[in-house]
CSV table of C-alpha atoms in Angstrom, one decimal:
chain,number,residue,atom,x,y,z
A,1,UNK,CA,55.9,129.6,102.2
A,2,UNK,CA,58.5,128.3,99.9
A,3,UNK,CA,60.1,131.0,97.7
A,4,UNK,CA,60.8,128.5,94.9
A,5,UNK,CA,58.4,125.7,94.0
A,6,UNK,CA,55.9,123.9,96.1
A,7,UNK,CA,56.1,121.8,99.2
A,8,UNK,CA,56.5,118.4,97.6
A,9,UNK,CA,53.9,116.9,95.4
A,10,UNK,CA,52.5,113.4,95.4
A,11,UNK,CA,53.9,110.5,93.5
A,12,UNK,CA,51.9,108.6,90.8
A,13,UNK,CA,49.7,107.1,93.4
A,14,UNK,CA,49.6,110.1,95.7
A,15,UNK,CA,51.6,108.1,98.3
A,16,UNK,CA,54.7,110.3,98.6
A,17,UNK,CA,56.9,113.0,97.1
A,18,UNK,CA,57.4,112.9,93.3
A,19,UNK,CA,60.8,111.7,92.1
A,20,UNK,CA,61.7,115.3,91.1
A,21,UNK,CA,60.7,116.6,94.5
A,22,UNK,CA,63.5,114.7,96.3
A,23,UNK,CA,67.2,114.9,96.1
A,24,UNK,CA,68.8,112.1,94.2
A,25,UNK,CA,72.6,111.5,94.1
A,26,UNK,CA,73.9,112.4,90.6
A,27,UNK,CA,76.4,109.6,91.0
A,28,UNK,CA,73.4,107.2,90.5
A,29,UNK,CA,70.8,109.3,88.6
A,30,UNK,CA,73.2,110.9,86.1
A,31,UNK,CA,76.5,109.0,86.0
A,32,UNK,CA,77.1,105.5,87.2
A,33,UNK,CA,76.7,102.3,85.3
A,34,UNK,CA,73.8,100.0,86.1
A,35,UNK,CA,76.1,97.3,87.4
A,36,UNK,CA,77.8,99.5,89.9
A,37,UNK,CA,74.6,101.1,90.9
A,38,UNK,CA,73.1,97.7,91.6
A,39,UNK,CA,76.3,96.6,93.5
A,40,UNK,CA,75.5,99.2,96.2
A,41,UNK,CA,71.7,98.8,96.0
A,42,UNK,CA,69.4,97.7,98.8
A,43,UNK,CA,68.5,94.7,96.7
A,44,UNK,CA,72.1,93.5,96.5
A,45,UNK,CA,72.7,94.3,100.2
A,46,UNK,CA,69.7,92.6,101.7
A,47,UNK,CA,69.7,89.6,99.5
A,48,UNK,CA,73.3,89.1,100.4
A,49,UNK,CA,72.4,89.3,104.1
A,50,UNK,CA,69.9,86.4,103.4
A,51,UNK,CA,72.5,84.4,101.6
A,52,UNK,CA,74.9,84.8,104.4
A,53,UNK,CA,72.2,83.6,106.9
A,54,UNK,CA,71.6,80.7,104.6
A,55,UNK,CA,75.4,79.9,104.3
A,56,UNK,CA,75.7,80.0,108.1
A,57,UNK,CA,72.7,77.7,108.7
A,58,UNK,CA,74.0,75.3,106.0
A,59,UNK,CA,77.4,75.1,107.5
A,60,UNK,CA,76.1,74.7,111.0
A,61,UNK,CA,73.9,71.8,109.9
A,62,UNK,CA,77.0,70.2,108.2
A,63,UNK,CA,78.8,70.4,111.6
A,64,UNK,CA,75.9,68.7,113.5
A,65,UNK,CA,73.6,71.4,114.7
A,66,UNK,CA,69.9,70.6,114.8
A,67,UNK,CA,68.9,72.3,111.5
A,68,UNK,CA,66.8,70.4,109.0
A,69,UNK,CA,67.0,70.2,105.3
A,70,UNK,CA,63.5,71.6,105.1
A,71,UNK,CA,64.6,74.7,107.0
A,72,UNK,CA,67.5,75.3,104.6
A,73,UNK,CA,65.2,74.8,101.6
A,74,UNK,CA,62.8,77.3,102.9
A,75,UNK,CA,65.5,79.9,103.4
A,76,UNK,CA,66.9,79.3,100.0
A,77,UNK,CA,63.5,79.7,98.4
A,78,UNK,CA,63.1,83.1,99.9
A,79,UNK,CA,66.6,84.7,99.3
A,80,UNK,CA,65.1,87.3,96.9
A,81,UNK,CA,61.6,87.5,98.4
A,82,UNK,CA,62.1,90.6,100.5
A,83,UNK,CA,59.2,92.6,101.8
A,84,UNK,CA,60.9,96.1,102.0
A,85,UNK,CA,57.8,97.8,103.4
A,86,UNK,CA,57.7,95.3,106.3
A,87,UNK,CA,61.4,95.6,106.9
A,88,UNK,CA,61.0,99.4,107.1
A,89,UNK,CA,58.2,99.1,109.6
A,90,UNK,CA,60.2,96.7,111.7
A,91,UNK,CA,63.2,99.0,111.7
A,92,UNK,CA,61.1,101.9,112.7
A,93,UNK,CA,59.8,99.9,115.6
A,94,UNK,CA,63.1,98.1,116.6
A,95,UNK,CA,65.5,100.8,115.7
A,96,UNK,CA,67.8,98.1,114.4
A,97,UNK,CA,68.3,97.4,110.8
A,98,UNK,CA,69.7,93.8,111.1
A,99,UNK,CA,67.0,92.6,113.5
A,100,UNK,CA,64.3,94.2,111.3
A,101,UNK,CA,65.5,92.0,108.4
A,102,UNK,CA,65.8,89.0,110.7
A,103,UNK,CA,62.2,89.4,111.5
A,104,UNK,CA,61.2,90.0,107.9
A,105,UNK,CA,63.1,86.9,106.7
A,106,UNK,CA,61.6,84.9,109.5
A,107,UNK,CA,58.1,86.0,108.5
A,108,UNK,CA,58.4,84.3,105.1
A,109,UNK,CA,60.4,81.3,106.6
A,110,UNK,CA,58.3,80.2,109.6
A,111,UNK,CA,60.0,76.8,109.7
A,112,UNK,CA,63.5,78.3,109.8
A,113,UNK,CA,62.7,81.3,112.0
A,114,UNK,CA,64.2,79.8,115.1
A,115,UNK,CA,67.6,79.2,113.5
A,116,UNK,CA,68.1,82.4,111.4
A,117,UNK,CA,71.1,84.4,112.6
A,118,UNK,CA,72.0,81.6,115.0
A,119,UNK,CA,75.2,82.5,117.0
A,120,UNK,CA,75.8,85.6,114.8
A,121,UNK,CA,76.2,89.3,115.5
A,122,UNK,CA,75.0,92.1,113.3
A,123,UNK,CA,78.5,92.5,111.8
A,124,UNK,CA,78.3,88.9,110.5
A,125,UNK,CA,75.9,90.1,107.8
A,126,UNK,CA,76.9,93.8,107.8
A,127,UNK,CA,80.7,93.5,107.5
A,128,UNK,CA,80.7,90.3,105.4
A,129,UNK,CA,78.3,91.9,102.9
A,130,UNK,CA,80.5,95.0,102.7
A,131,UNK,CA,83.5,92.9,101.9
A,132,UNK,CA,81.5,91.1,99.2
A,133,UNK,CA,80.4,94.4,97.7
A,134,UNK,CA,83.9,95.8,97.8
A,135,UNK,CA,85.2,92.7,96.0
A,136,UNK,CA,82.5,92.8,93.4
A,137,UNK,CA,83.0,96.6,93.0
A,138,UNK,CA,86.7,96.0,92.2
A,139,UNK,CA,85.6,93.3,89.7
A,140,UNK,CA,83.5,95.9,87.9
A,141,UNK,CA,86.3,98.5,87.9
A,142,UNK,CA,89.2,96.3,86.8
A,143,UNK,CA,88.2,95.5,83.2
A,144,UNK,CA,87.1,99.2,82.8
A,145,UNK,CA,90.6,100.3,83.8
A,146,UNK,CA,92.2,97.7,81.6
A,147,UNK,CA,90.1,98.9,78.6
A,148,UNK,CA,91.3,102.5,79.2
A,149,UNK,CA,94.9,101.2,79.3
A,150,UNK,CA,94.3,99.2,76.1
A,151,UNK,CA,92.9,102.2,74.2
A,152,UNK,CA,95.7,104.4,75.3
A,153,UNK,CA,98.3,101.8,74.4
A,154,UNK,CA,96.9,101.7,70.8
A,155,UNK,CA,97.0,105.5,70.7
A,156,UNK,CA,100.6,105.5,72.0
A,157,UNK,CA,101.7,103.0,69.4
A,158,UNK,CA,100.0,104.9,66.6
A,159,UNK,CA,101.6,108.2,67.4
A,160,UNK,CA,104.9,106.8,68.7
A,161,UNK,CA,106.9,108.7,66.0
A,162,UNK,CA,104.9,111.9,65.8
A,163,UNK,CA,107.1,114.7,67.2
A,164,UNK,CA,105.5,117.3,69.5
A,165,UNK,CA,106.7,120.0,71.8
A,166,UNK,CA,107.5,118.8,75.2
A,167,UNK,CA,106.7,121.2,78.1
A,168,UNK,CA,108.3,121.8,81.5
A,169,UNK,CA,106.7,124.4,83.7
A,170,UNK,CA,104.2,124.6,80.8
A,171,UNK,CA,107.0,126.3,78.8
A,172,UNK,CA,108.3,124.8,75.6
A,173,UNK,CA,111.2,122.4,76.2
A,174,UNK,CA,112.8,119.6,74.2
A,175,UNK,CA,110.7,117.7,71.7
A,176,UNK,CA,109.0,114.4,72.6
A,177,UNK,CA,106.4,112.4,70.6
A,178,UNK,CA,102.7,112.3,71.1
A,179,UNK,CA,103.0,108.6,71.8
A,180,UNK,CA,105.7,109.0,74.3
A,181,UNK,CA,103.7,111.6,76.2
A,182,UNK,CA,100.7,109.3,76.4
A,183,UNK,CA,103.0,106.6,77.8
A,184,UNK,CA,103.4,108.9,80.8
A,185,UNK,CA,99.7,108.6,81.3
A,186,UNK,CA,99.8,104.9,80.7
A,187,UNK,CA,102.5,104.4,83.3
A,188,UNK,CA,100.4,105.9,86.0
A,189,UNK,CA,97.3,103.9,85.0
A,190,UNK,CA,99.4,100.7,85.0
A,191,UNK,CA,100.5,101.4,88.5
A,192,UNK,CA,96.8,101.9,89.4
A,193,UNK,CA,95.8,98.6,87.8
A,194,UNK,CA,98.4,96.7,89.8
A,195,UNK,CA,97.3,98.5,93.0
A,196,UNK,CA,93.6,97.8,92.4
A,197,UNK,CA,94.3,94.2,91.6
A,198,UNK,CA,96.4,93.9,94.8
A,199,UNK,CA,93.7,95.5,96.9
A,200,UNK,CA,91.1,93.2,95.4
A,201,UNK,CA,93.2,90.0,95.9
A,202,UNK,CA,94.1,90.9,99.5
A,203,UNK,CA,90.5,91.3,100.5
A,204,UNK,CA,89.5,88.6,103.0
A,205,UNK,CA,86.2,87.6,104.6
A,206,UNK,CA,85.3,88.5,108.1
A,207,UNK,CA,83.7,85.1,108.5
A,208,UNK,CA,82.0,84.0,111.7
A,209,UNK,CA,83.7,85.7,114.6
A,210,UNK,CA,81.0,86.6,117.1
A,211,UNK,CA,80.3,89.8,119.1
A,212,UNK,CA,83.9,90.8,119.9
A,213,UNK,CA,85.7,88.6,117.5
A,214,UNK,CA,86.4,85.7,119.9
A,215,UNK,CA,83.9,83.2,118.3
A,216,UNK,CA,82.6,82.5,121.9
A,217,UNK,CA,79.0,82.0,120.7
A,218,UNK,CA,80.0,79.5,118.1
A,219,UNK,CA,82.3,77.6,120.5
A,220,UNK,CA,79.3,77.3,122.8
A,221,UNK,CA,77.0,76.1,120.0
A,222,UNK,CA,79.5,73.5,118.9
A,223,UNK,CA,80.1,72.1,122.4
A,224,UNK,CA,83.5,73.6,122.9
A,225,UNK,CA,85.0,71.9,119.7
A,226,UNK,CA,87.6,74.4,118.5
A,227,UNK,CA,88.2,72.5,115.3
A,228,UNK,CA,84.5,72.7,114.4
A,229,UNK,CA,84.5,76.4,115.0
A,230,UNK,CA,87.4,76.8,112.6
A,231,UNK,CA,85.7,74.5,110.1
A,232,UNK,CA,82.5,76.6,110.3
A,233,UNK,CA,84.6,79.7,109.6
A,234,UNK,CA,86.2,78.0,106.6
A,235,UNK,CA,83.0,76.7,105.2
A,236,UNK,CA,81.1,80.0,105.3
A,237,UNK,CA,84.1,81.8,103.8
A,238,UNK,CA,84.3,79.3,101.0
A,239,UNK,CA,80.6,79.6,100.3
A,240,UNK,CA,80.9,83.3,100.0
A,241,UNK,CA,83.6,83.0,97.4
A,242,UNK,CA,86.7,84.0,99.5
A,243,UNK,CA,89.9,82.1,99.8
A,244,UNK,CA,90.9,83.5,103.2
A,245,UNK,CA,89.4,85.0,106.3
A,246,UNK,CA,90.8,87.6,108.7
A,247,UNK,CA,92.1,85.5,111.5
A,248,UNK,CA,91.6,88.2,114.1
A,249,UNK,CA,88.8,90.8,114.2
A,250,UNK,CA,87.0,92.9,116.8
A,251,UNK,CA,83.3,93.1,116.3
A,252,UNK,CA,84.2,94.4,112.8
A,253,UNK,CA,87.0,93.7,110.3
A,254,UNK,CA,89.8,96.3,110.7
A,255,UNK,CA,88.7,99.6,109.2
A,256,UNK,CA,92.3,99.8,107.7
A,257,UNK,CA,90.8,97.6,105.0
A,258,UNK,CA,88.5,100.4,103.9
A,259,UNK,CA,91.6,102.8,103.9
A,260,UNK,CA,93.4,100.4,101.6
A,261,UNK,CA,90.4,100.1,99.2
A,262,UNK,CA,89.8,103.8,99.0
A,263,UNK,CA,93.5,104.7,98.8
A,264,UNK,CA,93.9,102.9,95.6
A,265,UNK,CA,90.8,104.5,94.2
A,266,UNK,CA,92.0,108.0,95.3
A,267,UNK,CA,95.3,107.3,93.6
A,268,UNK,CA,93.5,106.4,90.5
A,269,UNK,CA,91.6,109.6,90.7
A,270,UNK,CA,94.9,111.5,90.8
A,271,UNK,CA,96.0,109.7,87.7
A,272,UNK,CA,92.8,110.5,85.8
A,273,UNK,CA,92.9,114.1,86.9
A,274,UNK,CA,96.4,114.6,85.6
A,275,UNK,CA,95.6,112.9,82.3
A,276,UNK,CA,92.5,114.9,81.7
A,277,UNK,CA,94.2,118.1,82.7
A,278,UNK,CA,96.8,117.4,80.1
A,279,UNK,CA,94.1,116.8,77.5
A,280,UNK,CA,92.4,120.1,78.5
A,281,UNK,CA,95.7,122.0,78.1
A,282,UNK,CA,96.4,120.4,74.7
A,283,UNK,CA,92.8,121.2,73.6
A,284,UNK,CA,93.6,124.9,74.3
A,285,UNK,CA,96.6,124.5,72.0
A,286,UNK,CA,94.3,122.8,69.5
A,287,UNK,CA,96.8,119.9,69.2
A,288,UNK,CA,94.5,117.2,70.7
A,289,UNK,CA,90.8,117.1,71.3
A,290,UNK,CA,88.5,114.7,73.1
A,291,UNK,CA,85.5,113.4,71.0
A,292,UNK,CA,83.0,116.0,70.0
A,293,UNK,CA,79.6,114.9,68.8
A,294,UNK,CA,78.1,116.2,65.5
A,295,UNK,CA,75.3,118.1,67.3
A,296,UNK,CA,77.1,118.8,70.5
A,297,UNK,CA,77.0,122.4,71.8
A,298,UNK,CA,80.1,123.7,73.4
A,299,UNK,CA,78.7,127.0,74.7
A,300,UNK,CA,75.3,128.6,74.8
A,301,UNK,CA,76.8,132.0,74.0
A,302,UNK,CA,79.8,131.1,71.8
A,303,UNK,CA,78.8,128.7,69.0
A,304,UNK,CA,82.3,128.1,67.9
A,305,UNK,CA,83.5,126.6,71.1
A,306,UNK,CA,84.5,122.9,71.5
A,307,UNK,CA,84.8,122.6,75.3
A,308,UNK,CA,86.6,119.5,76.7
A,309,UNK,CA,83.5,118.7,78.8
A,310,UNK,CA,84.3,115.0,79.3
A,311,UNK,CA,87.8,115.8,80.6
A,312,UNK,CA,86.4,118.5,82.8
A,313,UNK,CA,83.9,116.0,84.2
A,314,UNK,CA,86.6,113.6,85.0
A,315,UNK,CA,88.7,116.3,86.7
A,316,UNK,CA,85.6,117.4,88.7
A,317,UNK,CA,84.7,113.9,89.9
A,318,UNK,CA,88.3,112.9,90.5
A,319,UNK,CA,88.6,115.7,93.0
A,320,UNK,CA,85.7,114.2,94.9
A,321,UNK,CA,87.2,110.7,94.7
A,322,UNK,CA,90.6,111.9,96.0
A,323,UNK,CA,88.9,113.7,98.9
A,324,UNK,CA,87.0,110.6,100.0
A,325,UNK,CA,90.1,108.9,101.4
A,326,UNK,CA,89.9,111.2,104.5
A,327,UNK,CA,86.8,109.4,105.7
A,328,UNK,CA,88.2,105.9,106.2
A,329,UNK,CA,91.5,107.3,107.5
A,330,UNK,CA,89.7,109.2,110.3
A,331,UNK,CA,87.3,106.3,110.9
A,332,UNK,CA,90.2,103.8,111.3
A,333,UNK,CA,91.9,106.2,113.6
A,334,UNK,CA,89.0,106.6,116.0
A,335,UNK,CA,87.7,103.0,116.4
A,336,UNK,CA,87.5,102.3,120.1
A,337,UNK,CA,88.8,99.0,121.3
A,338,UNK,CA,86.7,96.3,119.7
A,339,UNK,CA,84.6,98.8,117.8
A,340,UNK,CA,82.4,101.9,118.0
A,341,UNK,CA,79.3,102.6,115.9
A,342,UNK,CA,80.4,106.0,114.7
A,343,UNK,CA,81.9,104.3,111.6
A,344,UNK,CA,78.5,103.2,110.3
A,345,UNK,CA,76.9,106.3,108.9
A,346,UNK,CA,80.2,107.5,107.5
A,347,UNK,CA,80.8,104.2,105.7
A,348,UNK,CA,77.3,104.2,104.2
A,349,UNK,CA,78.4,107.3,102.3
A,350,UNK,CA,82.1,107.1,101.5
A,351,UNK,CA,82.4,103.4,100.3
A,352,UNK,CA,79.6,103.6,97.7
A,353,UNK,CA,80.6,107.0,96.5
A,354,UNK,CA,84.2,106.0,96.0
A,355,UNK,CA,83.3,103.1,93.7
A,356,UNK,CA,80.4,104.9,92.0
A,357,UNK,CA,82.8,107.9,91.3
A,358,UNK,CA,85.6,105.7,90.1
A,359,UNK,CA,83.2,103.8,87.8
A,360,UNK,CA,82.0,106.9,85.9
A,361,UNK,CA,85.5,108.3,85.7
A,362,UNK,CA,86.7,105.2,84.0
A,363,UNK,CA,83.7,105.0,81.7
A,364,UNK,CA,84.2,108.6,80.7
A,365,UNK,CA,87.9,108.2,80.2
A,366,UNK,CA,87.4,105.1,78.1
A,367,UNK,CA,85.1,107.2,75.9
A,368,UNK,CA,87.7,109.9,75.6
A,369,UNK,CA,90.5,107.6,74.8
A,370,UNK,CA,88.5,105.8,72.1
A,371,UNK,CA,88.0,109.1,70.2
A,372,UNK,CA,91.0,111.3,70.8
A,373,UNK,CA,91.6,113.5,67.8
A,374,UNK,CA,95.2,114.6,67.0
A,375,UNK,CA,95.9,117.6,64.7
A,376,UNK,CA,99.5,117.0,63.3
A,377,UNK,CA,99.5,120.3,61.3
A,378,UNK,CA,98.9,122.4,64.4
A,379,UNK,CA,101.5,120.4,66.2
A,380,UNK,CA,104.0,121.0,63.3
A,381,UNK,CA,103.3,124.7,63.3
A,382,UNK,CA,104.0,124.9,67.1
A,383,UNK,CA,107.2,123.0,66.5
A,384,UNK,CA,108.3,125.4,63.7
A,385,UNK,CA,107.6,128.3,66.0
A,386,UNK,CA,109.9,127.0,68.8
A,387,UNK,CA,112.4,124.6,67.1
A,388,UNK,CA,114.8,127.3,65.7
A,389,UNK,CA,115.7,128.3,69.2
A,390,UNK,CA,116.1,124.7,70.3
A,391,UNK,CA,118.3,123.9,67.3
A,392,UNK,CA,120.9,126.6,68.0
A,393,UNK,CA,123.2,124.1,69.7
A,394,UNK,CA,123.1,121.8,66.7
A,395,UNK,CA,123.8,124.7,64.4
A,396,UNK,CA,126.8,125.7,66.5
A,397,UNK,CA,128.2,122.1,66.4
A,398,UNK,CA,127.7,122.0,62.6
A,399,UNK,CA,129.6,125.2,62.2
A,400,UNK,CA,132.5,124.0,64.3
A,401,UNK,CA,132.6,120.8,62.2
A,402,UNK,CA,132.8,123.0,59.1
A,403,UNK,CA,135.8,124.8,60.6
A,404,UNK,CA,134.2,127.7,62.5
A,405,UNK,CA,135.1,129.0,66.0
A,406,UNK,CA,132.6,128.0,68.7
A,407,UNK,CA,132.7,131.3,70.6
A,408,UNK,CA,132.3,133.4,67.4
A,409,UNK,CA,129.4,131.2,66.2
A,410,UNK,CA,127.8,131.5,69.7
A,411,UNK,CA,127.9,135.3,69.5
A,412,UNK,CA,126.4,135.4,66.0
A,413,UNK,CA,123.6,133.0,67.1
A,414,UNK,CA,123.0,135.0,70.3
A,415,UNK,CA,122.5,138.3,68.4
A,416,UNK,CA,120.2,136.7,65.8
A,417,UNK,CA,118.2,134.8,68.4
A,418,UNK,CA,117.5,138.0,70.3
A,419,UNK,CA,116.4,139.7,67.1
A,420,UNK,CA,114.1,136.8,66.3
A,421,UNK,CA,112.7,136.8,69.8
A,422,UNK,CA,111.8,140.4,69.6
A,423,UNK,CA,109.8,139.8,66.4
A,424,UNK,CA,107.9,137.0,68.2
A,425,UNK,CA,107.3,138.8,71.5
A,426,UNK,CA,107.1,142.5,70.6
A,427,UNK,CA,105.6,142.3,67.1
A,428,UNK,CA,103.6,139.1,67.3
A,429,UNK,CA,105.4,137.8,64.2
A,430,UNK,CA,106.7,134.3,63.4
A,431,UNK,CA,110.1,133.0,64.5
A,432,UNK,CA,112.4,134.1,61.6
A,433,UNK,CA,115.7,132.9,63.2
A,434,UNK,CA,116.4,130.4,60.3
A,435,UNK,CA,115.7,133.1,57.7
A,436,UNK,CA,118.2,135.4,59.4
A,437,UNK,CA,120.8,132.5,59.5
A,438,UNK,CA,120.2,131.9,55.8
A,439,UNK,CA,120.8,135.6,55.1
A,440,UNK,CA,124.1,135.7,57.0
A,441,UNK,CA,127.2,134.8,54.9
A,442,UNK,CA,128.9,133.7,58.1
A,443,UNK,CA,126.7,130.6,58.1
A,444,UNK,CA,127.1,129.9,54.4
A,445,UNK,CA,129.2,126.7,55.2
A,446,UNK,CA,126.1,125.0,56.7
A,447,UNK,CA,123.2,126.6,54.7
A,448,UNK,CA,122.8,123.3,52.9
A,449,UNK,CA,122.5,121.4,56.2
A,450,UNK,CA,119.8,123.6,57.8
A,451,UNK,CA,116.8,121.5,56.7
A,452,UNK,CA,118.4,118.4,58.1
A,453,UNK,CA,119.4,120.2,61.3
A,454,UNK,CA,115.8,121.3,61.8
A,455,UNK,CA,114.2,117.9,61.2
A,456,UNK,CA,112.0,117.4,64.3
A,457,UNK,CA,112.5,113.7,64.2
A,458,UNK,CA,116.2,114.2,65.1
A,459,UNK,CA,115.1,116.0,68.3
A,460,UNK,CA,113.0,113.3,69.9
A,461,UNK,CA,115.8,111.1,71.1
A,462,UNK,CA,114.7,107.5,71.9
A,463,UNK,CA,111.1,108.4,72.4
A,464,UNK,CA,109.8,106.0,69.7
A,465,UNK,CA,112.0,103.2,70.9
A,466,UNK,CA,110.9,103.8,74.5
A,467,UNK,CA,107.2,103.6,73.5
A,468,UNK,CA,107.7,100.2,71.8
A,469,UNK,CA,109.7,98.7,74.7
A,470,UNK,CA,107.3,100.0,77.3
A,471,UNK,CA,104.2,98.8,75.5
A,472,UNK,CA,105.7,95.3,74.8
A,473,UNK,CA,107.3,94.7,78.2
A,474,UNK,CA,105.0,96.5,80.7
A,475,UNK,CA,101.6,97.4,79.3
A,476,UNK,CA,100.5,94.5,77.0
A,477,UNK,CA,101.3,91.8,79.5
A,478,UNK,CA,99.2,93.5,82.2
A,479,UNK,CA,96.2,93.3,79.9
A,480,UNK,CA,96.3,89.5,79.2
A,481,UNK,CA,93.9,88.6,82.1
A,482,UNK,CA,91.3,90.9,80.6
A,483,UNK,CA,91.7,89.9,76.9
A,484,UNK,CA,88.1,88.7,76.6
A,485,UNK,CA,86.7,91.9,78.0
A,486,UNK,CA,88.4,94.4,75.6
A,487,UNK,CA,85.7,94.7,72.9
A,488,UNK,CA,83.3,96.8,74.9
A,489,UNK,CA,82.9,100.3,73.5
A,490,UNK,CA,81.8,103.2,75.8
A,491,UNK,CA,79.2,105.6,74.4
A,492,UNK,CA,78.0,108.3,76.8
A,493,UNK,CA,74.6,109.8,76.7
A,494,UNK,CA,75.6,112.9,78.7
């Protein structure tokens, strides 16, 4: 007897488990976009198989094989007419998913039944479909990544001149600007955009290669004509929307291709994790917050809380995305000779999950970057708390210019700094170093300069200029190919 709940109720028609009685991946049920969920759906997969069989038959007819126009028309009419129940029954009987769908397709194409899958091996539809899905997955991700970069670029430009504490080792360091810090995030994402575009552009088609990649079956079909075999490969590749094919394969395309695809997504995951960790740290300081809805609840126990839940979600999913790279690495390493089937089950999991995870991470990060809230007064208070210590070198230089002795001035500053530090650390008070300097007659020659010496804008170096140059020369040009896809806003339900 189950301790919790029943043993699985019936569906609406009493034909199986209710939807809530079966595990559903949250990547689809809770997070992913409809377009990415469809990209890895059975409907996309099996209709693509049928299109590939149609392309093959069409190209074979063009090269002289005995395939009629009526057979092609019949196949084309039934590309989406898939009887999934019949396919499942066939697979249960045959223990072979491709042959199950060959039989199912043939059932609704009786005239074309004899020529479906002619000369092909299972990987003709399996691997070529995977490559199409990977390509289309990248095409979904690229504009989303470009939009995140665009939103962050606008943010960086807007806050290019706003001084803020820089941190090294998460300890206060020299000042930077809010815009300059976001350019560190942008630089990583720009690297990711270039890497994802490269991975997408370098994808090729497996094409028609036969059982072990030698094209022997097609050479036999085409009466030993090598040029026709090459033309068959080229025609099908072109019909599938690819410019190039892998010239050599085993039964499968090299699993190093999967490594390359997931590596760029894992690297993107690392970038997003770093960005969202920074936002979470800044939220703790109350300097920057992600969007927070009017009726959103931060904590069931603490009503005042404004938890950075979107950034936390990104970090959580990014860890999963980064970890997925181990699957294709190990798969590529253990492929025996022309192939072994221990790649199949693994790839059914890691390839969709990588793209589904990257998809929701980018959608969430876009939502975050469209609504980042900056609190300049809090940032200014933190600067005032730390800047007096950072300004001591400037004060010493000003005293020397006014005729003072550097060593004497250094000693005076050292004593006052330690006194001010004791107030901050031991008494929990504010940094009163400047008040102490104003009270010392020794520093009277520069009392009138103290305000200018403590102007935060004089401590940010070339940060504003770096932001402007970086955005103009590296970021904006990257976004040109995606200009007509920038208007989409990303509202999240959860």
